[in-house]
XYZ file of C-alpha atoms in Angstrom:
236
model
C 0.491 -22.146 18.439
C -2.026 -21.510 20.065
C -2.983 -18.073 19.686
C -2.251 -18.159 16.228
C -5.438 -20.849 16.073
C -7.610 -18.467 18.050
C -6.870 -15.996 16.026
C -8.019 -18.513 12.590
C -10.578 -19.974 14.330
C -12.199 -16.322 15.143
C -11.782 -14.605 12.912
C -13.614 -18.042 9.999
C -16.251 -17.347 13.552
C -17.660 -13.668 12.796
C -17.428 -13.525 8.976
C -20.174 -16.555 10.068
C -21.564 -14.183 12.224
C -21.530 -10.507 10.122
C -23.428 -11.715 7.203
C -20.345 -13.153 4.734
C -16.599 -12.448 4.527
C -17.782 -11.761 0.581
C -20.639 -9.630 0.932
C -20.549 -6.402 -0.017
C -21.961 -3.393 2.720
C -20.977 0.021 2.672
C -17.643 0.242 4.424
C -17.909 3.179 7.077
C -14.796 3.394 9.614
C -16.785 5.111 11.544
C -18.000 1.566 12.751
C -14.756 0.109 12.841
C -14.149 2.462 15.354
C -16.676 1.899 17.280
C -15.993 -1.558 17.571
C -12.080 -1.523 18.287
C -13.328 1.330 21.679
C -16.183 -0.593 22.365
C -13.980 -3.993 23.232
C -11.314 -2.145 24.313
C -14.010 -0.909 27.453
C -16.037 -4.873 27.304
C -12.875 -7.225 26.398
C -15.120 -8.714 23.686
C -12.287 -10.345 21.377
C -15.961 -10.576 19.104
C -15.955 -6.710 18.606
C -12.528 -6.553 17.861
C -13.837 -9.701 15.295
C -16.363 -7.768 13.253
C -14.243 -4.799 12.754
C -11.927 -6.620 11.295
C -13.719 -8.502 8.743
C -14.922 -5.573 7.731
C -12.046 -4.384 6.930
C -10.600 -7.120 5.392
C -14.327 -6.815 2.974
C -13.291 -2.712 2.329
C -9.771 -4.274 1.192
C -11.030 -6.395 -1.137
C -12.363 -3.929 -2.300
C -9.772 -1.616 -2.485
C -6.442 -2.368 -1.705
C -4.507 0.885 -2.018
C -6.458 2.161 0.685
C -4.017 3.202 3.319
C -6.237 3.959 6.683
C -8.283 0.162 5.786
C -5.205 -1.076 5.828
C -3.109 0.778 9.057
C -6.372 -0.657 10.923
C -6.114 -4.179 9.632
C -1.902 -3.808 11.446
C -3.953 -2.026 14.017
C -6.533 -5.342 14.581
C -4.125 -7.609 14.411
C -1.888 -6.460 17.013
C -4.869 -6.006 19.599
C -5.914 -10.079 18.420
C -2.800 -10.642 19.549
C -1.505 -11.573 15.998
C 1.627 -10.145 15.684
C 3.742 -11.802 12.703
C 0.242 -11.019 10.820
C 0.027 -7.492 11.475
C 3.451 -6.466 11.329
C 3.677 -7.871 7.768
C 0.056 -5.389 7.405
C 1.833 -2.416 8.533
C 5.169 -2.849 5.798
C 2.588 -3.077 3.338
C 1.091 0.307 4.467
C 4.765 1.275 4.235
C 5.403 0.394 1.214
C 2.173 2.892 0.051
C 2.125 5.853 3.168
C 6.409 5.869 4.140
C 4.438 7.825 7.300
C 6.416 7.587 10.268
C 3.373 7.295 12.456
C 3.007 3.175 10.906
C 6.833 3.124 11.564
C 5.714 4.396 15.578
C 2.932 1.165 14.867
C 5.333 -1.276 13.911
C 7.600 -0.388 17.146
C 5.099 -1.017 18.730
C 4.277 -4.401 18.128
C 8.127 -5.071 18.425
C 7.763 -4.215 21.039
C 4.147 -6.598 22.567
C 6.984 -9.486 22.057
C 9.708 -8.053 23.517
C 11.924 -7.618 20.341
C 13.519 -3.998 22.285
C 16.274 -3.654 19.682
C 13.944 -4.187 16.558
C 11.864 -1.650 17.553
C 14.695 0.565 18.545
C 15.275 0.729 14.593
C 12.123 0.990 13.101
C 11.451 4.421 15.400
C 14.602 5.610 14.748
C 15.373 4.411 11.095
C 12.071 6.962 10.307
C 12.668 10.200 12.434
C 16.299 10.421 10.657
C 15.655 10.045 7.037
C 11.720 10.697 6.613
C 13.089 13.651 5.734
C 15.297 13.585 3.465
C 13.067 11.211 2.028
C 10.554 13.119 1.368
C 11.997 16.082 0.361
C 14.252 14.575 -3.498
C 10.009 12.911 -3.246
C 9.115 16.964 -3.658
C 11.362 17.293 -5.830
C 11.509 14.581 -8.410
C 7.196 15.270 -8.767
C 7.327 19.037 -9.303
C 10.326 18.060 -11.899
C 8.138 15.463 -13.458
C 5.078 18.479 -13.215
C 7.597 20.561 -15.139
C 8.506 18.247 -18.131
C 11.655 18.158 -16.262
C 12.375 13.874 -17.050
C 15.615 13.479 -16.154
C 15.776 15.903 -13.522
C 13.127 13.827 -11.608
C 14.565 10.787 -12.524
C 17.950 12.061 -10.270
C 15.205 12.474 -7.342
C 13.734 9.394 -7.053
C 17.329 8.752 -7.233
C 17.435 10.040 -4.184
C 15.241 9.200 -2.972
C 15.106 5.577 -3.177
C 18.997 6.025 -1.689
C 17.290 7.964 1.229
C 14.998 4.800 2.015
C 16.443 2.241 1.472
C 18.129 3.183 4.792
C 14.155 2.284 6.820
C 13.589 0.037 4.054
C 14.844 -1.855 0.783
C 11.498 -2.383 -0.739
C 10.800 0.512 -1.896
C 6.483 2.345 -1.198
C 4.682 1.201 -4.602
C 3.470 4.723 -5.232
C 7.170 5.587 -5.802
C 7.740 2.639 -8.065
C 4.391 3.491 -9.924
C 5.872 7.590 -10.853
C 9.430 5.880 -11.641
C 7.152 3.719 -14.263
C 5.391 7.343 -15.387
C 8.430 8.381 -15.862
C 9.825 5.872 -17.667
C 6.007 5.523 -20.032
C 6.600 9.590 -20.732
C 9.875 8.476 -21.966
C 8.982 6.173 -24.229
C 11.039 3.432 -22.287
C 7.839 0.483 -22.570
C 10.330 -1.944 -20.503
C 11.189 -0.542 -17.904
C 7.804 1.146 -17.135
C 5.652 -2.402 -16.709
C 8.738 -3.525 -15.113
C 8.084 -0.715 -12.294
C 4.156 -1.544 -12.441
C 4.982 -5.621 -12.073
C 6.527 -4.645 -9.063
C 4.227 -1.816 -7.490
C 1.496 -4.467 -8.096
C 3.773 -8.020 -6.215
C 4.168 -5.170 -3.491
C -0.047 -3.941 -3.752
C -1.711 -6.976 -5.386
C -4.229 -4.834 -7.805
C -2.645 -1.591 -6.799
C -4.644 1.221 -8.525
C -2.146 3.165 -9.444
C -0.372 0.572 -11.039
C -3.302 -1.584 -13.378
C -4.158 2.254 -14.346
C -0.954 2.728 -15.328
C -0.068 -1.153 -17.417
C -3.764 0.188 -18.918
C -1.923 4.154 -20.117
C 1.097 1.876 -21.485
C -1.363 -0.551 -23.949
C -3.513 2.383 -24.898
C -0.010 3.975 -25.470
C 1.127 1.152 -27.334
C -1.879 1.036 -29.983
C -1.460 5.069 -30.439
C 2.201 5.158 -31.576
C 1.332 1.379 -33.679
C -2.047 2.911 -35.322
C 0.111 6.558 -35.686
C 2.906 4.007 -37.983
C 0.514 3.244 -40.445
C 0.588 4.375 -43.738
C -2.344 5.862 -45.720
C -1.722 4.684 -49.312
C -3.542 7.622 -52.121
C -6.630 6.124 -53.345
C -5.723 6.782 -57.260
C -8.611 8.167 -58.828
C -10.687 6.690 -61.947
C -11.054 9.840 -63.038
C -7.964 10.401 -65.871
């Protein structure tokens, strides 16, 4: 509990020190890396907090940026905010089911001596990753070829694999499935998948674009259904 209060205090202090949390600025991942490496050498926690302030500002602007999301989890781990780190890295994993992220989750568990959970994170990732990616790629290929039913079937198999790693599918997969439903004219199912994606990653760009396309598609269809009556000529 004391570590949590220390984390919150240092974050608040770093926001004041580094201009202001809400202030926009050019984001450079190299600056985050430099601060991180300097903090490791000097053991200066304030450097970590400056880096943490930068990644948080960036994520407010681009919440689906995977590299920044990973850096946030890495910094939280370094700041001993382990529960924050696990939640952040799980969000990253939903964006992109990369086994390296599972490795970082396992590292956080190890810092807490949660050996069984660390082992499970590594084992599940290594066993199911290849199968998931195979079916995901087949689904994307089928969609590109216009074979929407076949793409649905491949996503079902991909999600069956992914469910063994995490019961919540990645946000980008939900968007892909939502896009399939949208192309098939199934508005309710498309909307449900886009909304579920936003539930995992708020303000997720692809999901918001999918909803916008769905609304435009609905307006276009309603417009095409309207019938224009012929205008009677005054001339006989």
